[in-house]
Amino acid sequence: MIMQSKHNVTQRLRVRSQLVWELAADSGDAIPFRLIELLTAVQTHGSLLTAAKSCDTSYRHAWGLVQQAQDALGVPLLEMARGKGARLTPLGEKLVWANRRIKARIGPLLETLASEIETELRHALQAVGAPLRLHASHGFAVEMLVRTLSAAGMAIDLKYRSSQDAVAALHAGECDLAGFHVPLGEFQSTIAASYAEHFDRHEQRVIHIVTRRQGLMVVRGNPRKIYEIADLGRPEVRFVNRQPGSGTRLLLDKLLQKAGVSPLQVHGYEQAELTHAAVAAFIASGMADVGLGIETAARRFDLDFLPLQTERYFFLVRRATLDHPALQSMIAALQSAEFRHDIGQLPGYDGAQSGAILSVDEAFPELAAPH
């Protein structure tokens, strides 16, 4: 983990986490992470020379890294032909996908840890101003928002957790903002009701962040011919799930119930990942055929996507917190044309209403008490 700060303690400290791993052969020789980065670049560019340049190293050094690793592993990592560039062997492909899966699974945990350490350092140095505490279901819009605010110098104490845990944390006073998502349409009322015990119609407000598409993420070309939720019950289909309490798992259970499929019929129902990206990486690595997730994750891992639902992602907040200067700055960022444009570049996302503030009854009229 790399920590960078100014000497003046009134400056905000930023903790930057960097995930580095290495592979060791039986001989004890270590395969450096630098090689994984190089192989990733070869996969992108189709050329070792171009990959070396993108990694800011010489062709000679890059070829030396490849040869050293191949000698240690006893199998080739690249296939090279004059005039045809370079491509990864099956083992080379697996190493690249392993790195993407590790980042997808551990990256959000490192972001949470980095945020917690920032907060503790800030307290130790008696830095001015308490950070906004955000507990949220992981999503690409949340990532983008936190990056935007951090670049503007705003302190955010971020913790990724399931939607249900985040909403419960706000109710218990453990955070200032809780990120959760609810599908539009037939399942909105039942899934919104699962959060209702933590809602306070008078003292809380809902901030609209984005709408986004949820659907089935399947291997490119869809070799298993998976087209609907009912197909998850076929014995040959391998599924990967999200963790209990996540909004995506709540949606899956409703979809399975509607299709008449028992979770016991779904091969892999208990295999859970913590983020959409981790689910996509699991599928892309060949360990599952399908998962339920958002379109952006599918596209980033070169998977096919079959849309099923549109959902809204919200921040739940206490009404009194809306006057907090930091929250006012966050809302301004959400409502900015630049942020809404950037959100629109994420596949399946729509930021047209980002930053809109609603009452609980306005967001979920089906939960409103009868007059």
Short mmCIF file of C-alpha atoms in Angstrom, two decimals:
data_model
loop_
_atom_site.label_atom_id
_atom_site.label_comp_id
_atom_site.label_asym_id
_atom_site.label_seq_id
_atom_site.Cartn_x
_atom_site.Cartn_y
_atom_site.Cartn_z
CA MET A 1 0.00 0.00 0.00
CA ILE A 2 1.36 3.40 -1.01
CA MET A 3 0.62 6.41 1.16
CA GLN A 4 1.26 9.88 -0.18
CA SER A 5 0.84 13.16 1.71
CA LYS A 6 2.00 16.73 1.94
CA HIS A 7 4.25 17.84 4.76
CA ASN A 8 1.63 20.38 5.87
CA VAL A 9 -0.77 18.37 8.05
CA THR A 10 -3.70 20.68 7.19
CA GLN A 11 -3.64 19.14 3.73
CA ARG A 12 -5.93 16.15 3.22
CA LEU A 13 -4.04 12.87 3.32
CA ARG A 14 -4.76 10.42 0.54
CA VAL A 15 -4.10 6.71 0.89
CA ARG A 16 -3.60 5.05 -2.46
CA SER A 17 -3.74 1.29 -2.56
CA GLN A 18 -1.95 -0.70 -5.24
CA LEU A 19 -2.58 -4.40 -5.71
CA VAL A 20 0.53 -6.36 -6.63
CA TRP A 21 0.83 -10.17 -6.68
CA GLU A 22 3.35 -12.62 -8.00
CA LEU A 23 3.47 -16.26 -9.06
CA ALA A 24 6.13 -18.64 -7.76
CA ALA A 25 7.23 -21.77 -9.61
CA ASP A 26 8.07 -25.02 -7.77
CA SER A 27 11.74 -24.13 -8.27
CA GLY A 28 11.21 -21.06 -6.09
CA ASP A 29 11.63 -18.65 -9.00
CA ALA A 30 9.13 -15.77 -8.71
CA ILE A 31 7.20 -14.50 -11.73
CA PRO A 32 7.13 -10.71 -11.19
CA PHE A 33 3.94 -8.69 -11.42
CA ARG A 34 5.67 -6.62 -14.10
CA LEU A 35 5.28 -9.62 -16.40
CA ILE A 36 1.51 -9.73 -15.79
CA GLU A 37 1.28 -6.07 -16.79
CA LEU A 38 3.31 -6.84 -19.93
CA LEU A 39 1.10 -9.79 -20.90
CA THR A 40 -1.98 -7.61 -20.41
CA ALA A 41 -0.49 -5.06 -22.79
CA VAL A 42 0.29 -7.77 -25.36
CA GLN A 43 -3.34 -8.90 -25.19
CA THR A 44 -4.43 -5.31 -25.83
CA HIS A 45 -1.98 -4.40 -28.61
CA GLY A 46 -1.15 -7.76 -30.24
CA SER A 47 2.55 -6.86 -30.32
CA LEU A 48 5.36 -7.31 -27.83
CA LEU A 49 7.13 -4.21 -29.14
CA THR A 50 4.05 -2.01 -28.68
CA ALA A 51 3.35 -3.63 -25.32
CA ALA A 52 6.89 -2.85 -24.15
CA LYS A 53 6.49 0.79 -25.14
CA SER A 54 3.15 1.06 -23.31
CA CYS A 55 4.81 -0.39 -20.20
CA ASP A 56 7.67 2.13 -20.53
CA THR A 57 10.34 -0.52 -20.98
CA SER A 58 12.64 -1.69 -23.77
CA TYR A 59 11.84 -4.56 -26.10
CA ARG A 60 14.97 -6.35 -24.90
CA HIS A 61 13.92 -6.13 -21.25
CA ALA A 62 10.36 -7.20 -22.09
CA TRP A 63 11.56 -10.24 -24.03
CA GLY A 64 13.88 -11.10 -21.14
CA LEU A 65 10.95 -11.06 -18.71
CA VAL A 66 8.97 -13.38 -20.96
CA GLN A 67 11.88 -15.80 -21.42
CA GLN A 68 12.64 -15.86 -17.69
CA ALA A 69 9.01 -16.70 -16.88
CA GLN A 70 8.79 -19.35 -19.60
CA ASP A 71 11.97 -21.01 -18.33
CA ALA A 72 10.60 -21.04 -14.76
CA LEU A 73 7.17 -22.40 -15.76
CA GLY A 74 8.39 -24.76 -18.46
CA VAL A 75 5.66 -23.68 -20.91
CA PRO A 76 5.37 -20.78 -23.38
CA LEU A 77 3.39 -17.65 -22.59
CA LEU A 78 3.54 -16.00 -26.04
CA GLU A 79 3.15 -17.16 -29.60
CA MET A 80 5.18 -14.98 -31.95
CA ALA A 81 5.42 -15.01 -35.75
CA ARG A 82 7.31 -12.62 -37.98
CA GLY A 83 4.94 -10.08 -39.45
CA LYS A 84 2.00 -11.31 -37.36
CA GLY A 85 2.80 -9.79 -33.98
CA ALA A 86 2.30 -11.71 -30.76
CA ARG A 87 -0.57 -13.37 -28.97
CA LEU A 88 -0.96 -15.05 -25.62
CA THR A 89 -0.93 -18.80 -25.16
CA PRO A 90 -3.72 -20.34 -23.06
CA LEU A 91 -1.56 -20.01 -19.92
CA GLY A 92 -0.77 -16.40 -20.78
CA GLU A 93 -4.51 -15.72 -21.17
CA LYS A 94 -5.21 -17.35 -17.81
CA LEU A 95 -2.62 -15.18 -16.06
CA VAL A 96 -4.18 -12.02 -17.48
CA TRP A 97 -7.67 -13.14 -16.46
CA ALA A 98 -6.40 -14.10 -13.00
CA ASN A 99 -5.13 -10.56 -12.55
CA ARG A 100 -8.43 -9.06 -13.65
CA ARG A 101 -10.35 -11.35 -11.32
CA ILE A 102 -8.09 -10.52 -8.36
CA LYS A 103 -8.53 -6.80 -9.01
CA ALA A 104 -12.30 -7.14 -9.40
CA ARG A 105 -12.67 -9.04 -6.12
CA ILE A 106 -10.09 -7.27 -3.93
CA GLY A 107 -10.09 -3.77 -5.43
CA PRO A 108 -13.26 -2.54 -3.66
CA LEU A 109 -12.00 -3.99 -0.36
CA LEU A 110 -8.75 -2.06 -0.75
CA GLU A 111 -10.72 1.13 -1.52
CA THR A 112 -12.69 0.66 1.68
CA LEU A 113 -9.54 -0.02 3.71
CA ALA A 114 -7.76 2.99 2.21
CA SER A 115 -10.72 5.21 3.12
CA GLU A 116 -10.74 3.91 6.70
CA ILE A 117 -7.00 4.55 7.08
CA GLU A 118 -7.40 8.07 5.67
CA THR A 119 -10.02 8.79 8.30
CA GLU A 120 -7.86 7.48 11.15
CA LEU A 121 -4.84 9.47 9.96
CA ARG A 122 -6.97 12.57 9.66
CA HIS A 123 -8.13 12.15 13.25
CA ALA A 124 -4.57 11.56 14.46
CA LEU A 125 -3.37 14.72 12.75
CA GLN A 126 -6.43 16.66 13.89
CA ALA A 127 -7.28 17.57 10.33
CA VAL A 128 -10.04 20.11 9.91
CA GLY A 129 -13.52 18.87 8.98
CA ALA A 130 -15.08 15.46 9.40
CA PRO A 131 -15.51 13.48 6.16
CA LEU A 132 -18.85 12.38 4.81
CA ARG A 133 -19.37 8.73 5.73
CA LEU A 134 -20.68 6.81 2.73
CA HIS A 135 -21.71 3.16 3.04
CA ALA A 136 -22.81 1.84 -0.33
CA SER A 137 -23.45 -1.09 -2.57
CA HIS A 138 -20.57 -1.15 -5.04
CA GLY A 139 -21.22 0.35 -8.45
CA PHE A 140 -19.41 2.15 -11.26
CA ALA A 141 -21.30 5.42 -10.69
CA VAL A 142 -20.26 5.41 -7.03
CA GLU A 143 -16.65 4.83 -8.08
CA MET A 144 -16.85 7.75 -10.50
CA LEU A 145 -18.46 10.06 -7.94
CA VAL A 146 -15.87 9.30 -5.26
CA ARG A 147 -13.05 9.94 -7.74
CA THR A 148 -14.64 13.24 -8.75
CA LEU A 149 -15.05 14.41 -5.18
CA SER A 150 -11.59 13.24 -4.14
CA ALA A 151 -10.03 15.16 -7.05
CA ALA A 152 -11.84 18.26 -5.78
CA GLY A 153 -10.30 17.76 -2.32
CA MET A 154 -13.42 16.47 -0.55
CA ALA A 155 -12.94 13.87 2.16
CA ILE A 156 -15.14 10.75 1.81
CA ASP A 157 -15.08 7.92 4.33
CA LEU A 158 -16.19 5.09 2.02
CA LYS A 159 -17.21 1.58 2.95
CA TYR A 160 -18.57 -0.86 0.37
CA ARG A 161 -21.21 -3.24 1.72
CA SER A 162 -24.52 -4.77 0.67
CA SER A 163 -27.54 -2.55 0.06
CA GLN A 164 -29.37 -3.90 3.10
CA ASP A 165 -26.34 -3.42 5.35
CA ALA A 166 -25.81 0.13 4.07
CA VAL A 167 -29.42 1.20 4.72
CA ALA A 168 -29.32 -0.44 8.17
CA ALA A 169 -26.08 1.45 8.93
CA LEU A 170 -27.72 4.81 8.18
CA HIS A 171 -30.66 3.91 10.42
CA ALA A 172 -28.19 3.06 13.21
CA GLY A 173 -26.29 6.34 12.77
CA GLU A 174 -23.13 4.63 11.48
CA CYS A 175 -22.96 6.64 8.24
CA ASP A 176 -24.25 9.83 6.60
CA LEU A 177 -25.20 8.33 3.23
CA ALA A 178 -26.39 4.84 2.30
CA GLY A 179 -26.19 3.60 -1.30
CA PHE A 180 -28.80 1.05 -2.40
CA HIS A 181 -30.72 0.12 -5.54
CA VAL A 182 -34.28 -0.88 -6.38
CA PRO A 183 -35.66 -2.17 -9.71
CA LEU A 184 -38.40 -0.35 -11.55
CA GLY A 185 -41.58 -2.19 -12.43
CA GLU A 186 -43.16 -5.28 -10.96
CA PHE A 187 -40.54 -5.97 -8.26
CA GLN A 188 -40.12 -2.39 -7.03
CA SER A 189 -42.71 -2.61 -4.25
CA THR A 190 -41.51 -5.90 -2.76
CA ILE A 191 -37.81 -5.03 -2.88
CA ALA A 192 -38.38 -1.50 -1.59
CA ALA A 193 -40.39 -3.06 1.23
CA SER A 194 -37.32 -5.08 2.24
CA TYR A 195 -35.62 -1.80 3.18
CA ALA A 196 -38.71 -0.16 4.68
CA GLU A 197 -37.95 -0.99 8.33
CA HIS A 198 -34.96 1.34 8.05
CA PHE A 199 -36.82 4.17 6.28
CA ASP A 200 -38.04 7.27 8.11
CA ARG A 201 -40.55 9.08 5.87
CA HIS A 202 -40.24 12.34 7.80
CA GLU A 203 -36.53 12.53 8.65
CA GLN A 204 -34.93 10.98 5.56
CA ARG A 205 -34.58 11.96 1.92
CA VAL A 206 -33.53 10.02 -1.18
CA ILE A 207 -30.94 11.31 -3.67
CA HIS A 208 -31.22 9.85 -7.16
CA ILE A 209 -27.81 8.80 -8.45
CA VAL A 210 -28.45 6.88 -11.71
CA THR A 211 -30.63 4.40 -13.47
CA ARG A 212 -28.88 1.34 -14.87
CA ARG A 213 -29.63 -1.97 -16.57
CA GLN A 214 -29.39 -5.35 -14.86
CA GLY A 215 -29.34 -8.55 -16.86
CA LEU A 216 -27.69 -11.87 -17.55
CA MET A 217 -23.95 -11.72 -18.22
CA VAL A 218 -22.89 -14.69 -20.33
CA VAL A 219 -19.75 -15.92 -22.05
CA ARG A 220 -19.13 -14.21 -25.41
CA GLY A 221 -21.20 -15.98 -28.09
CA ASN A 222 -23.48 -17.50 -25.42
CA PRO A 223 -22.39 -21.13 -26.06
CA ARG A 224 -24.81 -22.45 -23.41
CA LYS A 225 -27.77 -20.75 -25.15
CA ILE A 226 -28.91 -18.99 -21.99
CA TYR A 227 -31.72 -16.55 -22.80
CA GLU A 228 -33.94 -16.29 -19.72
CA ILE A 229 -33.97 -16.84 -15.96
CA ALA A 230 -35.59 -20.26 -16.38
CA ASP A 231 -32.38 -21.43 -18.08
CA LEU A 232 -30.53 -21.09 -14.77
CA GLY A 233 -32.30 -24.23 -13.62
CA ARG A 234 -30.71 -26.39 -16.32
CA PRO A 235 -28.22 -28.82 -14.73
CA GLU A 236 -25.37 -28.07 -17.16
CA VAL A 237 -25.50 -24.29 -16.57
CA ARG A 238 -22.98 -22.95 -14.03
CA PHE A 239 -24.09 -19.79 -12.21
CA VAL A 240 -22.24 -17.30 -9.98
CA ASN A 241 -24.25 -15.26 -7.48
CA ARG A 242 -23.89 -12.08 -5.42
CA GLN A 243 -23.61 -12.11 -1.64
CA PRO A 244 -26.69 -12.37 0.65
CA GLY A 245 -28.20 -8.95 1.37
CA SER A 246 -27.12 -7.42 -1.93
CA GLY A 247 -29.76 -5.76 -4.06
CA THR A 248 -28.82 -7.96 -7.01
CA ARG A 249 -29.40 -11.13 -5.00
CA LEU A 250 -32.77 -9.81 -3.85
CA LEU A 251 -33.69 -9.22 -7.49
CA LEU A 252 -32.47 -12.68 -8.50
CA ASP A 253 -34.64 -14.35 -5.89
CA LYS A 254 -37.70 -12.51 -7.20
CA LEU A 255 -36.87 -13.45 -10.78
CA LEU A 256 -36.36 -17.11 -9.86
CA GLN A 257 -39.63 -17.17 -7.95
CA LYS A 258 -41.50 -15.73 -10.93
CA ALA A 259 -39.89 -18.28 -13.29
CA GLY A 260 -40.77 -21.16 -10.95
CA VAL A 261 -37.12 -22.08 -10.40
CA SER A 262 -35.94 -23.12 -6.94
CA PRO A 263 -32.51 -21.84 -5.79
CA LEU A 264 -31.71 -25.52 -5.16
CA GLN A 265 -31.95 -26.10 -8.92
CA VAL A 266 -29.36 -23.43 -9.70
CA HIS A 267 -25.85 -24.87 -9.94
CA GLY A 268 -23.70 -22.25 -8.19
CA TYR A 269 -26.41 -20.36 -6.28
CA GLU A 270 -24.23 -20.43 -3.15
CA GLN A 271 -21.10 -19.32 -5.06
CA ALA A 272 -21.06 -15.59 -4.24
CA GLU A 273 -18.94 -12.61 -5.26
CA LEU A 274 -19.04 -9.12 -3.72
CA THR A 275 -19.26 -6.92 -6.83
CA HIS A 276 -20.61 -6.93 -10.37
CA ALA A 277 -17.05 -6.77 -11.69
CA ALA A 278 -16.04 -9.81 -9.64
CA VAL A 279 -19.00 -11.76 -11.04
CA ALA A 280 -18.04 -10.75 -14.59
CA ALA A 281 -14.41 -11.72 -13.99
CA PHE A 282 -15.51 -15.11 -12.61
CA ILE A 283 -17.45 -15.79 -15.82
CA ALA A 284 -14.72 -14.45 -18.11
CA SER A 285 -12.19 -16.74 -16.45
CA GLY A 286 -14.30 -19.75 -17.47
CA MET A 287 -15.42 -20.71 -13.95
CA ALA A 288 -19.11 -20.01 -14.62
CA ASP A 289 -21.41 -19.61 -17.62
CA VAL A 290 -23.70 -16.86 -16.37
CA GLY A 291 -24.36 -14.35 -13.61
CA LEU A 292 -26.79 -11.52 -12.91
CA GLY A 293 -25.20 -8.08 -13.07
CA ILE A 294 -25.00 -4.67 -14.70
CA GLU A 295 -24.14 -4.02 -18.33
CA THR A 296 -20.97 -2.02 -17.68
CA ALA A 297 -19.35 -5.00 -15.92
CA ALA A 298 -20.27 -7.31 -18.80
CA ARG A 299 -18.81 -4.99 -21.43
CA ARG A 300 -15.57 -4.46 -19.51
CA PHE A 301 -14.97 -8.20 -19.40
CA ASP A 302 -16.01 -8.81 -23.01
CA LEU A 303 -19.15 -10.73 -22.08
CA ASP A 304 -22.52 -10.76 -23.81
CA PHE A 305 -25.36 -9.07 -21.96
CA LEU A 306 -29.09 -9.88 -21.97
CA PRO A 307 -31.03 -7.03 -20.28
CA LEU A 308 -33.78 -7.99 -17.84
CA GLN A 309 -34.48 -5.04 -15.55
CA THR A 310 -33.91 -1.30 -15.20
CA GLU A 311 -33.20 -0.16 -11.67
CA ARG A 312 -32.58 3.08 -9.81
CA TYR A 313 -29.57 3.62 -7.57
CA PHE A 314 -30.09 6.00 -4.63
CA PHE A 315 -28.34 7.51 -1.65
CA LEU A 316 -30.51 7.53 1.46
CA VAL A 317 -29.70 10.50 3.73
CA ARG A 318 -31.08 12.19 6.82
CA ARG A 319 -32.89 15.42 5.96
CA ALA A 320 -30.76 17.43 8.39
CA THR A 321 -27.58 16.29 6.61
CA LEU A 322 -28.69 17.95 3.37
CA ASP A 323 -27.48 21.30 4.77
CA HIS A 324 -23.94 19.94 5.28
CA PRO A 325 -21.57 21.94 3.00
CA ALA A 326 -19.85 18.75 1.83
CA LEU A 327 -23.18 17.18 0.88
CA GLN A 328 -24.18 20.35 -0.96
CA SER A 329 -20.94 20.05 -2.95
CA MET A 330 -21.71 16.39 -3.69
CA ILE A 331 -25.19 17.25 -4.96
CA ALA A 332 -23.76 20.01 -7.15
CA ALA A 333 -21.30 17.50 -8.62
CA LEU A 334 -24.12 15.02 -9.30
CA GLN A 335 -26.19 17.68 -11.03
CA SER A 336 -23.32 18.99 -13.15
CA ALA A 337 -23.44 18.52 -16.92
CA GLU A 338 -19.92 17.04 -16.85
CA PHE A 339 -20.81 14.29 -14.35
CA ARG A 340 -24.04 13.43 -16.15
CA HIS A 341 -22.16 13.22 -19.43
CA ASP A 342 -19.50 10.94 -17.91
CA ILE A 343 -22.20 8.68 -16.45
CA GLY A 344 -23.77 8.44 -19.88
CA GLN A 345 -20.55 6.91 -21.19
CA LEU A 346 -21.00 3.87 -18.93
CA PRO A 347 -22.90 1.14 -20.83
CA GLY A 348 -26.41 0.76 -19.45
CA TYR A 349 -26.23 3.86 -17.24
CA ASP A 350 -28.37 7.01 -17.39
CA GLY A 351 -27.50 10.10 -15.34
CA ALA A 352 -30.27 12.40 -16.57
CA GLN A 353 -31.78 12.69 -13.06
CA SER A 354 -28.54 12.52 -11.06
CA GLY A 355 -28.73 14.69 -7.95
CA ALA A 356 -32.53 14.91 -7.80
CA ILE A 357 -33.75 14.95 -4.19
CA LEU A 358 -36.94 13.07 -3.35
CA SER A 359 -38.93 12.27 -0.26
CA VAL A 360 -39.21 8.58 0.62
CA ASP A 361 -42.87 8.70 -0.43
CA GLU A 362 -42.01 10.28 -3.78
CA ALA A 363 -39.37 7.64 -4.50
CA PHE A 364 -41.56 4.75 -3.33
CA PRO A 365 -45.22 5.83 -3.42
CA GLU A 366 -46.34 2.24 -2.90
CA LEU A 367 -44.89 2.42 0.65
CA ALA A 368 -46.72 5.64 1.55
CA ALA A 369 -49.13 5.35 4.45
CA PRO A 370 -52.79 5.71 3.42
CA HIS A 371 -54.29 9.15 4.06
#
